[in-house]
Amino acid sequence: MPTDMYQLSSQKFSNREILLETVRGMAYSLGFVTVIQKSKKKKNRWVIIGCDHGGSYRTNRSRIPNSGKKKSGTRLMNCPFQICGRMNQGTSWRVEIKYLSHNHNLSSDISGHPYTRRFSREEVNEIKEMIAADIAPRQILTKLRKGNSNLKAISRTLYNVKAKIIKDGLGGRSMIQALMDELGKGGFTYDVECDNEGHVTHLLFSHPSSIELARIYSYTFVMDCTYKINKYKMPLLDIVGVTSFNTSFFCGFAFLFKEEESDYVWALQKFGKILGYDKQPSVIVTDRELALMNAIKVVFPNTCNLLCVWHIEKNILAKCKPFFDDGDEWDVFMSDWTNLIDSSTEDQFNEAWSEIEVKYGKYRDILIYIHNTWFPWKKYFFRAWSSEYMHFGHVSSRAEGSHATLKKYLEVSSGDLRTVKEKICHAVDHQYNEIKTQLSSEKIRIPHDLRIPFLSKLIGHVSHFALRKLLNQFELAYSDSLSPTCIGQFSKTMGLPCAHVMRRMTNEDLKLDTIHYQWRMDNISLSKNGENQDVHGDRIDVLVQELQLKYQQLPLTQKEGIRKQISQFVSPSSPLVLEPMIRQSKTLGTNSRKKKKQSSSTKKDPSGFEMVEKVRRCNMCGNMNHDRRRCPKNTTQNSSMSFMPPILNGLPSPSTSFVVDLNLLPPNSDYNNPS
């Protein structure tokens, strides 16, 4: 052993920390690591320093060799190295040499010792900030290594620190209790429902910023469930709103136990209270989720429910494309289907459908599928009927884009509800700041293409998206392509004057009162990230509104008095609830002992249209764009498919039997009586 350690006994150290750092640095240079074995800071302060190989592994029970041993190891081998640091009667510290020998070889690389991989306090504080900013662990390590070239920490070191930070943040509370406290103290409007054992089955919450935007833009919403969000496998109902700039924002989130009508009714009732009784939505866009559609009729009976055209087209793709061997013929069919959807009147719709029946009569299965599956809902998405409602053009897939945005923040599907809530808050804060900045920018910025006298009174008061829609109508008004008759679809659906109205306006500028409030910016003033909001104000307002609705003779002047009385009974503490039950996935296959490893990916399972869009190769002839069932060499299949019964008036032949799922038909459907 070099004599450097002996020289420590002749030195004096001003405090305990300098002594420890000096000994540790000298040990690093020699190829071992020192740790504190015992310490006493009060009377007769002293510290015993030993090698990290000192001591021996202890177990609570005796183990039979090769029977039930842990698949791990230990670095403890009773190394006798030991020195002692003592504080003199004054303020200085001295070192006493006990034993400097080791019973093991010294390390040429000390990065294998766990102590050397520790982070400093400054680095831990920096890690906390980066974790709060939702920075990935690998990027955190890269940032720390650039600041400290001697950093020996690895990914596992960072994961351990991250787990400790999360545990300290809970403060001894359970995950679900910490979530309830954060929702209650953070200004969220939320509601929770539990089963008989106290486990959470339903949870709806809305960020203060989302509530502010939802009450401003309360006309149109898009609703859809997404999956692979949390480790409990609870579906998440994502409620999306639309701003005057034609951008989306998150309004609220509801974790549901199942996707049944009762679950959706619960979520919509809670969301309706968030909006307020005076701000019920005009239009809600969904996919063909029958339980959700029925719940909308129950909770919002005066709201129009439209179907998402994007989802419908993808269903058509999944069910119909396999029948077409020629890609060009499929493109022509989709073009005809688009023309059918865009039919302006019911007569045009009937004419377009008759042409499709004649043109694609040989594809009997396709016509039956469209007729039985989508025609019962034709008033929900065909333009001839949907144009009667003011949906502001929001009939495409906004929900899918919102799901993708949300999952970029989540990254994994194995998080608990508190972790998911924190990631959601990051996404909501980002959206809110983007919308707030765009609102301020469009109030002071004038695009050059909109500098025309006709729109001069709208600049700074109406969003640029709406102004460009008006500009297109203005150009159409004085073009030769303008239809002589006005059916009023543009004004009914968009809330803006159409080209025919503009053409009748002579030497007049467009006035602000002709623009729907969905596109207006003049009366909107967003707060700073929901600051200065009453934490329990929304819950109290809901209770007051319920009382006023129940007792209609209640004077409005008594609202403040009632509010004070109710606030005394609204407890700021969150309810005592238990964590949701983790649903076990069913094991596939005959061997039940083989359990499928749970994936943490948020990527959704492939949909039917995605499977169809993949390039297909026949396993009989090896050619592309068809399968074994439709292979020309499959003579057995072709002979059975050679006879195609005719179609009469768009309906199957009476002599042909087919199965119709009655659960897919709406109530009071007239398709039980084809005549």
C-alpha positions in Angstrom: 0.0 0.0 0.0 1.4 3.4 -0.9 2.3 5.7 2.0 -0.1 8.4 0.9 -2.8 7.2 3.3 -0.3 7.3 6.2 0.3 11.0 5.4 -3.3 11.7 6.2 -2.7 11.2 9.9 -0.4 14.2 10.0 -2.9 16.6 8.4 -5.7 18.7 9.9 -9.1 19.3 8.2 -11.3 22.3 8.9 -14.6 20.2 8.8 -15.9 16.7 8.3 -16.8 17.1 4.6 -13.3 18.1 3.6 -11.9 15.1 5.4 -14.3 12.7 3.6 -13.7 14.3 0.2 -9.9 14.1 0.7 -10.0 10.4 1.7 -12.4 9.5 -1.1 -10.3 11.2 -3.7 -7.2 9.5 -2.6 -9.0 6.2 -2.6 -10.2 6.8 -6.2 -6.6 7.3 -7.3 -5.5 4.1 -5.7 -8.4 2.0 -7.2 -11.0 1.5 -4.5 -14.0 3.4 -3.0 -14.5 4.5 0.6 -17.9 4.6 2.3 -19.1 5.7 5.8 -19.5 2.7 8.0 -20.4 4.5 11.3 -20.9 8.1 12.2 -21.7 10.3 15.2 -22.2 14.0 14.7 -23.1 15.1 18.2 -20.9 14.6 21.3 -17.4 13.4 20.6 -18.1 13.6 16.9 -16.3 10.9 14.9 -16.7 8.9 11.6 -15.4 5.5 10.6 -14.5 5.1 7.0 -14.2 1.7 5.3 -13.9 0.1 1.9 -17.1 -0.5 0.0 -16.1 -4.2 0.0 -16.3 -4.3 3.8 -18.9 -6.3 5.7 -20.7 -9.4 4.6 -24.0 -10.3 2.9 -26.7 -11.1 5.4 -30.0 -12.9 4.8 -33.0 -13.3 7.0 -33.3 -17.0 6.3 -31.0 -19.9 5.6 -30.9 -21.0 2.0 -30.2 -24.4 0.6 -27.5 -24.2 -2.1 -29.0 -23.8 -5.6 -32.5 -23.6 -4.2 -34.5 -20.4 -4.3 -31.5 -18.1 -4.4 -31.9 -14.7 -5.8 -30.3 -14.1 -9.3 -28.1 -11.3 -7.9 -24.8 -10.9 -6.2 -22.9 -9.0 -3.6 -19.6 -7.0 -3.5 -19.2 -7.4 0.3 -16.2 -9.6 1.2 -15.2 -8.5 4.7 -12.5 -6.1 3.5 -10.6 -5.1 6.7 -9.7 -1.5 5.5 -10.7 1.1 8.0 -9.7 4.6 9.1 -11.3 6.9 11.6 -11.9 10.6 11.6 -12.2 12.5 14.8 -12.9 16.0 15.8 -10.4 17.6 18.2 -11.4 19.8 21.1 -11.2 22.7 18.8 -12.8 22.8 15.3 -10.3 20.7 13.3 -10.5 17.1 12.3 -7.8 14.5 12.3 -7.4 11.0 10.8 -6.5 7.9 12.8 -5.2 4.9 10.8 -6.8 1.6 11.8 -6.0 -0.8 9.0 -4.9 0.0 5.4 -4.8 -3.5 3.9 -7.4 -5.1 1.5 -8.3 -8.7 0.9 -9.1 -8.1 -2.8 -7.5 -6.7 -5.9 -7.8 -3.0 -6.5 -9.9 -1.9 -9.5 -8.4 -0.4 -12.6 -11.7 1.2 -13.4 -13.8 2.4 -10.5 -17.0 3.0 -12.5 -18.1 -0.5 -11.5 -18.5 0.7 -7.9 -22.1 2.0 -7.3 -20.9 4.9 -5.1 -19.0 6.5 -7.9 -22.2 6.6 -10.0 -24.0 8.9 -7.6 -25.3 12.3 -8.7 -24.3 15.5 -6.8 -27.0 17.6 -5.2 -26.8 20.1 -8.0 -27.3 17.4 -10.6 -30.2 16.0 -8.6 -31.9 19.4 -8.6 -31.3 19.7 -12.4 -32.7 16.2 -12.9 -35.9 17.3 -11.0 -36.4 20.2 -13.3 -35.8 18.1 -16.5 -38.2 15.4 -15.2 -40.8 18.1 -14.6 -40.3 19.3 -18.2 -41.0 15.7 -19.4 -37.5 15.2 -20.9 -36.6 11.6 -21.7 -34.0 9.9 -19.4 -31.5 9.4 -22.2 -31.6 13.1 -23.0 -31.2 14.0 -19.3 -28.0 11.8 -19.2 -26.7 13.4 -22.4 -27.2 16.9 -20.9 -25.5 15.9 -17.6 -22.5 14.3 -19.4 -21.9 17.5 -21.4 -21.7 19.4 -18.1 -19.6 16.8 -16.3 -17.2 14.8 -18.5 -16.3 12.6 -15.5 -19.9 11.5 -14.8 -20.1 7.8 -14.4 -23.8 7.4 -13.9 -25.7 5.0 -16.1 -29.4 4.7 -17.0 -30.2 2.6 -14.0 -28.8 5.3 -11.7 -31.1 7.9 -13.3 -34.1 5.6 -13.1 -33.5 5.0 -9.3 -33.2 8.8 -8.8 -36.4 9.4 -10.7 -38.3 6.7 -8.7 -37.1 8.4 -5.5 -38.2 11.8 -6.7 -41.7 10.4 -7.5 -41.8 8.7 -4.1 -40.8 11.9 -2.3 -43.5 13.8 -4.2 -46.2 11.4 -2.9 -45.2 12.4 0.7 -46.4 9.1 2.1 -49.7 9.2 0.3 -51.0 6.6 -2.2 -50.9 7.4 -5.8 -54.7 7.9 -6.1 -54.9 10.0 -3.0 -52.1 12.3 -4.3 -54.0 12.6 -7.5 -57.2 13.6 -5.7 -55.3 16.2 -3.7 -53.6 17.7 -6.8 -56.9 17.9 -8.6 -58.6 19.6 -5.6 -55.8 22.1 -5.0 -55.0 22.8 -8.7 -58.3 24.4 -9.7 -59.4 21.3 -11.7 -63.1 20.5 -12.0 -63.3 16.7 -11.5 -65.6 14.0 -10.4 -64.9 10.4 -9.3 -67.0 7.3 -8.9 -66.0 4.1 -7.0 -67.3 0.6 -6.7 -68.5 -1.0 -3.4 -64.9 -1.7 -2.3 -63.8 1.9 -2.9 -61.8 1.3 -6.1 -62.0 4.0 -8.7 -64.1 3.0 -11.7 -64.8 6.4 -13.3 -62.8 9.6 -13.2 -63.5 12.8 -15.2 -61.3 15.9 -14.9 -60.8 19.1 -16.8 -57.9 21.5 -16.6 -58.7 25.2 -15.7 -57.4 26.3 -19.1 -59.6 23.7 -20.8 -62.6 24.9 -18.9 -62.0 28.5 -20.0 -61.7 27.5 -23.7 -64.6 25.1 -23.6 -66.9 27.8 -22.3 -65.8 30.2 -25.0 -66.0 27.7 -27.8 -69.0 25.7 -26.6 -70.8 25.1 -30.0 -69.0 22.1 -31.4 -67.2 19.2 -29.8 -65.6 16.0 -31.0 -65.7 12.9 -28.8 -63.9 9.6 -29.1 -62.3 6.9 -26.9 -58.7 6.0 -27.1 -56.8 3.1 -25.6 -53.4 2.0 -24.3 -53.2 5.0 -22.1 -52.7 3.5 -18.6 -51.8 0.3 -16.9 -55.3 -0.3 -15.7 -56.5 -0.6 -19.3 -59.3 1.9 -18.7 -60.5 3.5 -21.9 -60.1 7.3 -22.0 -62.9 9.4 -23.5 -61.2 12.4 -25.1 -63.4 15.5 -25.5 -62.0 17.9 -28.1 -63.1 21.4 -28.8 -62.5 23.7 -31.8 -61.2 27.3 -31.7 -62.0 30.1 -34.1 -58.7 29.5 -35.7 -59.8 26.0 -36.8 -57.4 24.4 -34.3 -58.2 21.7 -31.7 -57.9 21.8 -27.9 -58.6 19.4 -25.1 -61.8 20.1 -23.2 -61.9 17.2 -20.7 -60.9 13.6 -20.1 -62.9 10.7 -18.6 -61.5 7.4 -17.6 -64.3 4.9 -17.9 -64.8 1.4 -16.6 -66.5 0.2 -19.7 -67.8 1.6 -23.0 -71.4 1.1 -22.2 -74.2 3.6 -22.4 -74.3 4.1 -18.7 -70.6 5.0 -18.6 -71.0 7.5 -21.4 -74.1 9.0 -19.7 -72.1 9.5 -16.5 -69.2 11.2 -18.4 -71.5 13.5 -20.5 -73.5 14.6 -17.4 -70.4 15.7 -15.6 -69.1 17.4 -18.7 -72.4 19.2 -19.1 -72.0 20.6 -15.6 -68.6 21.9 -16.5 -70.0 23.8 -19.5 -72.9 25.2 -17.5 -76.6 24.8 -18.1 -76.6 27.9 -20.4 -73.9 26.5 -22.7 -75.0 23.2 -24.1 -73.3 22.1 -27.3 -75.0 22.6 -30.7 -73.2 19.7 -32.5 -71.2 16.7 -31.2 -69.2 14.7 -33.8 -68.5 11.0 -33.0 -67.8 7.8 -34.8 -70.5 5.2 -35.0 -70.2 4.2 -31.3 -73.8 3.3 -30.6 -73.5 3.5 -26.8 -72.0 7.0 -27.0 -74.7 8.1 -29.6 -77.5 6.9 -27.3 -75.9 8.7 -24.3 -75.8 12.0 -26.3 -79.5 11.7 -26.9 -80.1 11.2 -23.2 -77.9 13.9 -21.8 -78.1 16.5 -24.7 -81.4 15.9 -26.4 -81.3 19.2 -28.3 -77.8 18.6 -29.6 -77.2 17.3 -33.1 -75.0 14.2 -33.3 -73.0 14.0 -36.5 -70.8 11.1 -37.6 -67.2 11.5 -38.6 -66.8 11.2 -42.4 -63.1 10.1 -42.0 -64.1 7.1 -39.8 -66.8 6.1 -42.3 -64.5 6.2 -45.2 -62.0 4.0 -43.4 -64.8 1.5 -42.6 -65.7 1.6 -46.3 -62.1 0.9 -47.2 -61.8 -2.0 -44.8 -65.0 -3.7 -45.9 -65.1 -2.9 -49.6 -61.6 -2.7 -51.0 -60.9 -6.5 -50.8 -63.6 -7.0 -53.5 -61.7 -4.9 -56.0 -58.8 -6.5 -57.8 -58.1 -3.5 -59.9 -56.7 -0.5 -58.1 -58.0 2.0 -60.7 -61.5 0.6 -60.3 -61.3 1.1 -56.6 -60.2 4.7 -57.0 -63.2 5.3 -59.2 -65.5 3.7 -56.7 -64.2 6.0 -53.9 -64.7 9.0 -56.1 -68.3 8.0 -56.6 -68.7 7.4 -52.9 -67.3 10.9 -52.2 -69.8 12.4 -54.7 -72.6 10.6 -53.0 -71.6 12.1 -49.6 -71.3 15.6 -51.1 -74.8 15.5 -52.6 -76.4 18.8 -51.9 -80.0 17.7 -52.0 -81.9 14.6 -51.3 -82.8 14.3 -55.0 -79.1 14.5 -56.0 -78.4 11.8 -53.3 -81.0 9.4 -54.7 -79.8 10.0 -58.3 -76.1 9.4 -57.3 -77.0 6.2 -55.4 -79.0 4.9 -58.4 -75.9 5.3 -60.6 -73.8 3.4 -58.1 -76.3 0.6 -58.0 -76.2 0.3 -61.8 -72.4 0.8 -62.1 -71.4 -1.7 -59.3 -74.2 -4.2 -59.6 -71.8 -7.1 -59.8 -70.5 -6.2 -56.3 -73.7 -7.2 -54.5 -72.0 -7.7 -51.1 -70.7 -4.1 -51.1 -74.1 -2.6 -51.9 -75.7 -4.7 -49.2 -73.1 -3.6 -46.7 -73.5 0.1 -47.5 -77.3 -0.1 -47.5 -77.7 -1.9 -44.2 -74.8 -0.4 -42.3 -74.7 3.3 -43.3 -78.0 4.2 -44.9 -79.8 4.0 -41.5 -77.5 6.8 -40.4 -77.5 8.9 -43.6 -78.9 11.9 -41.8 -75.9 12.0 -39.6 -73.2 12.5 -42.2 -74.6 12.9 -45.8 -74.4 16.5 -46.7 -78.0 16.6 -48.0 -79.1 16.3 -44.4 -76.1 17.4 -42.3 -76.0 20.8 -44.0 -79.0 21.7 -42.0 -76.9 22.0 -38.8 -74.2 24.6 -38.0 -71.1 22.3 -37.6 -68.6 24.9 -38.9 -67.1 22.3 -41.2 -65.9 20.1 -38.4 -67.0 16.7 -39.6 -63.6 15.2 -40.2 -61.3 13.3 -37.8 -60.1 15.7 -35.2 -60.2 13.1 -32.5 -57.5 10.9 -34.1 -55.2 13.8 -34.3 -55.8 14.7 -30.7 -55.1 11.0 -29.7 -51.8 11.1 -31.5 -50.8 14.4 -29.9 -51.7 13.1 -26.4 -49.8 9.8 -26.9 -46.7 11.8 -27.9 -46.7 13.2 -24.4 -47.6 9.9 -22.7 -44.9 7.9 -24.5 -45.8 4.7 -22.6 -49.1 2.9 -21.7 -47.9 1.6 -18.3 -48.3 4.8 -16.2 -50.7 5.2 -13.3 -53.5 7.8 -13.4 -51.4 10.4 -11.6 -48.6 10.1 -14.2 -51.1 10.3 -17.1 -52.7 13.3 -15.5 -49.3 15.1 -15.3 -48.6 14.3 -19.0 -52.0 15.5 -20.0 -51.4 18.8 -18.1 -48.3 19.3 -20.2 -50.2 18.9 -23.4 -53.0 21.2 -22.2 -50.6 23.9 -21.1 -48.9 23.8 -24.5 -52.2 24.1 -26.4 -53.4 26.9 -24.2 -50.2 29.0 -24.7 -50.3 28.4 -28.5 -54.0 29.5 -28.7 -53.4 32.5 -26.5 -50.4 33.6 -28.6 -52.3 33.1 -31.8 -55.2 35.1 -30.5 -53.0 38.0 -29.6 -51.1 37.8 -32.9 -54.2 37.8 -35.1 -55.6 40.8 -33.3 -52.7 43.0 -34.4 -51.5 41.3 -37.6 -53.2 42.0 -40.9 -52.4 39.5 -43.8 -51.8 41.2 -47.1 -54.3 39.1 -49.0 -57.1 40.2 -46.7 -56.5 44.0 -47.2 -59.6 44.7 -49.1 -62.3 47.3 -48.3 -65.0 44.7 -48.1 -63.4 43.0 -45.1 -62.1 46.2 -43.4 -64.6 46.2 -40.5 -63.7 42.6 -39.6 -59.9 42.9 -39.4 -58.8 42.3 -35.8 -62.2 41.1 -34.8 -62.6 37.8 -36.8 -60.0 35.0 -37.1 -57.9 34.8 -40.2 -59.3 31.4 -41.0 -62.8 32.8 -41.2 -61.7 35.8 -43.1 -60.1 33.6 -45.8 -63.4 31.6 -46.0 -65.1 35.0 -46.6 -62.5 36.0 -49.2 -63.2 32.8 -51.1 -66.9 33.5 -51.1 -66.2 37.1 -52.2 -64.2 35.9 -55.2 -66.9 33.4 -56.0 -69.6 36.0 -55.8 -68.2 37.9 -58.8 -67.2 34.9 -60.9 -69.1 33.1 -63.6 -69.1 29.8 -61.8 -71.6 31.0 -59.2 -74.8 29.1 -59.2 -77.9 31.2 -59.9 -79.8 29.6 -57.0 -78.8 29.7 -53.4 -79.5 26.7 -51.2 -78.0 28.3 -48.1 -75.7 25.4 -47.1 -72.6 27.6 -46.6 -74.4 30.0 -44.2 -76.2 27.2 -42.4 -73.1 25.2 -41.7 -70.4 27.9 -41.3 -72.2 30.8 -39.8 -70.8 33.2 -42.4 -72.4 35.1 -45.3 -72.3 33.2 -48.6 -71.4 34.4 -52.1 -75.0 35.0 -53.0 -75.5 37.4 -50.1 -72.3 39.2 -50.9 -73.4 39.6 -54.5 -76.6 41.3 -53.4 -74.6 43.8 -51.3 -73.8 46.8 -53.5 -71.2 49.3 -52.2 -71.5 47.9 -48.7 -68.8 46.5 -46.4 -69.4 43.3 -44.5 -70.6 44.0 -41.0 -69.4 42.3 -37.8 -72.9 41.3 -36.7 -73.2 38.9 -39.7 -70.4 36.8 -38.3 -71.1 33.9 -35.8 -69.4 34.2 -32.4 -67.5 31.0 -33.1 -65.2 33.1 -35.4 -65.1 36.2 -33.3 -62.0 37.4 -31.3 -63.1 40.8 -30.1 -64.7 39.6 -26.9 -62.2 37.0 -25.9 -59.6 37.6 -23.2 -57.7 34.6 -22.0 -56.2 34.6 -18.5 -52.6 33.7 -17.7 -52.6 29.9 -17.5 -55.7 29.8 -15.4 -54.2 32.0 -12.6 -56.3 33.6 -9.9 -59.1 31.0 -10.3 -61.3 29.9 -7.4 -60.2 26.3 -6.6 -63.7 25.2 -5.6 -65.6 27.9 -7.5 -66.7 25.6 -10.3 -68.1 23.0 -7.9 -69.9 25.6 -6.0 -71.4 27.2 -9.1 -72.7 23.7 -10.2 -74.4 23.2 -6.8 -76.0 26.7 -7.0 -77.2 26.1 -10.5 -78.7 22.8 -9.4 -80.5 24.5 -6.6 -81.8 27.2 -8.9 -83.0 24.7 -11.4 -84.7 22.7 -8.7 -86.3 25.7 -7.0 -87.1 28.0 -9.8 -88.5 30.7 -7.5 -85.2 31.2 -5.8 -84.2 34.9 -6.2 -81.0 35.6 -7.9 -80.1 38.1 -5.3 -79.6 35.3 -2.8 -76.9 33.6 -4.9 -74.0 35.0 -3.0 -75.5 34.1 0.4 -76.2 30.6 -0.9 -72.7 30.4 -2.3 -71.2 31.2 1.1 -73.3 28.6 2.8 -72.4 25.9 0.3 -68.7 26.7 0.4 -68.7 25.8 4.1 -69.8 22.3 3.2 -67.6 21.8 0.1 -64.5 20.2 1.7 -61.2 21.1 0.1 -59.8 17.8 1.1 -60.2 15.0 -1.5 -62.2 11.9 -0.9 -60.6 8.7 0.3 -60.5 6.4 -2.7 -58.5 3.3 -3.7 -56.5 2.7 -6.9 -58.4 1.1 -9.8 -58.2 -2.6 -10.2 -55.7 -3.7 -12.8 -57.5 -5.8 -15.4 -55.7 -9.0 -16.3 -55.5 -9.7 -20.0 -56.7 -13.0 -21.2 -53.9 -15.5 -22.1 -54.0 -16.6 -25.7 -53.4 -20.2 -26.8 -53.8 -23.5 -25.2 -50.8 -23.2 -22.8 -52.1 -21.0 -20.1 -48.8 -21.1 -18.3 -47.2 -19.0 -21.0 -48.1 -15.4 -20.2 -47.7 -12.7 -22.8 -45.3 -10.0 -21.7 -47.2 -6.7 -21.2 -46.2 -4.0 -23.7 -45.8 -0.4 -22.7 -46.4 0.9 -26.2 -49.2 3.4 -26.8 -49.4 2.5 -30.5 -52.9 1.3 -31.2 -53.6 -2.1 -32.7 -54.0 -2.0 -36.5 -57.5 -1.2 -37.7 -59.3 -3.1 -40.4 -58.5 -0.4 -43.1 -54.8 -0.6 -42.1 -54.7 -4.3 -42.7 -56.4 -3.9 -46.0 -54.0 -1.1 -47.1 -51.1 -3.4 -46.6 -49.8 -5.0 -49.8 -51.3 -8.4 -50.0 -49.6 -11.4 -51.6 -51.5 -14.6 -52.5 -50.0 -17.7 -50.9 -51.4 -19.8 -53.7 -50.0 -18.1 -56.8 -47.6 -15.6 -55.3 -49.1 -12.6 -57.1 -50.0 -9.3 -55.5 -53.2 -7.5 -54.6 -55.3 -10.5 -53.9 -55.5 -13.4 -51.4 -56.1 -17.1 -51.6 -59.9 -16.8 -51.5 -59.9 -14.6 -54.6 -57.0 -16.2 -56.5 -57.8 -17.1 -60.2 -56.3 -20.6 -59.6 -58.7 -21.3 -56.8 -61.3 -23.0 -59.0 -63.4 -24.2 -56.0 -63.9 -20.7 -54.7 -64.5 -19.2 -58.1 -67.2 -21.8 -59.0 -69.1 -21.0 -55.8 -68.9 -17.3 -56.5 -69.8 -17.5 -60.2 -73.6 -16.9 -59.6 -74.4 -13.4 -58.4 -78.1 -12.7 -57.7 -79.4 -9.4 -59.0 -80.2 -6.4 -56.9 -83.8 -5.1 -57.0 -84.2 -1.4 -56.2 -81.0 -1.3 -54.2 -82.1 -4.2 -51.9 -81.2 -7.9 -51.9 -83.2 -10.3 -53.8 -86.1 -11.7 -51.8 -84.9 -15.2 -52.6 -81.5 -14.6 -51.1 -81.0 -14.9 -47.4 -78.6 -12.6 -45.6 -78.0 -11.7 -42.0 -78.5 -8.1 -40.6 -77.3 -7.2 -37.1 -80.3 -5.5 -35.6 -78.1 -3.9 -32.9 -76.5 -1.8 -35.6 -79.8 -0.2 -36.6 -81.1 2.9 -34.9 -84.3 2.9 -32.9 -87.5 3.3 -35.0 -85.5 2.3 -38.1 -87.7 2.0 -41.2 -85.4 -0.6 -42.8 -87.5 -3.4 -41.3 -90.0 -2.3 -43.8 -88.1 -1.8 -47.1 -91.1 -0.4 -48.9 
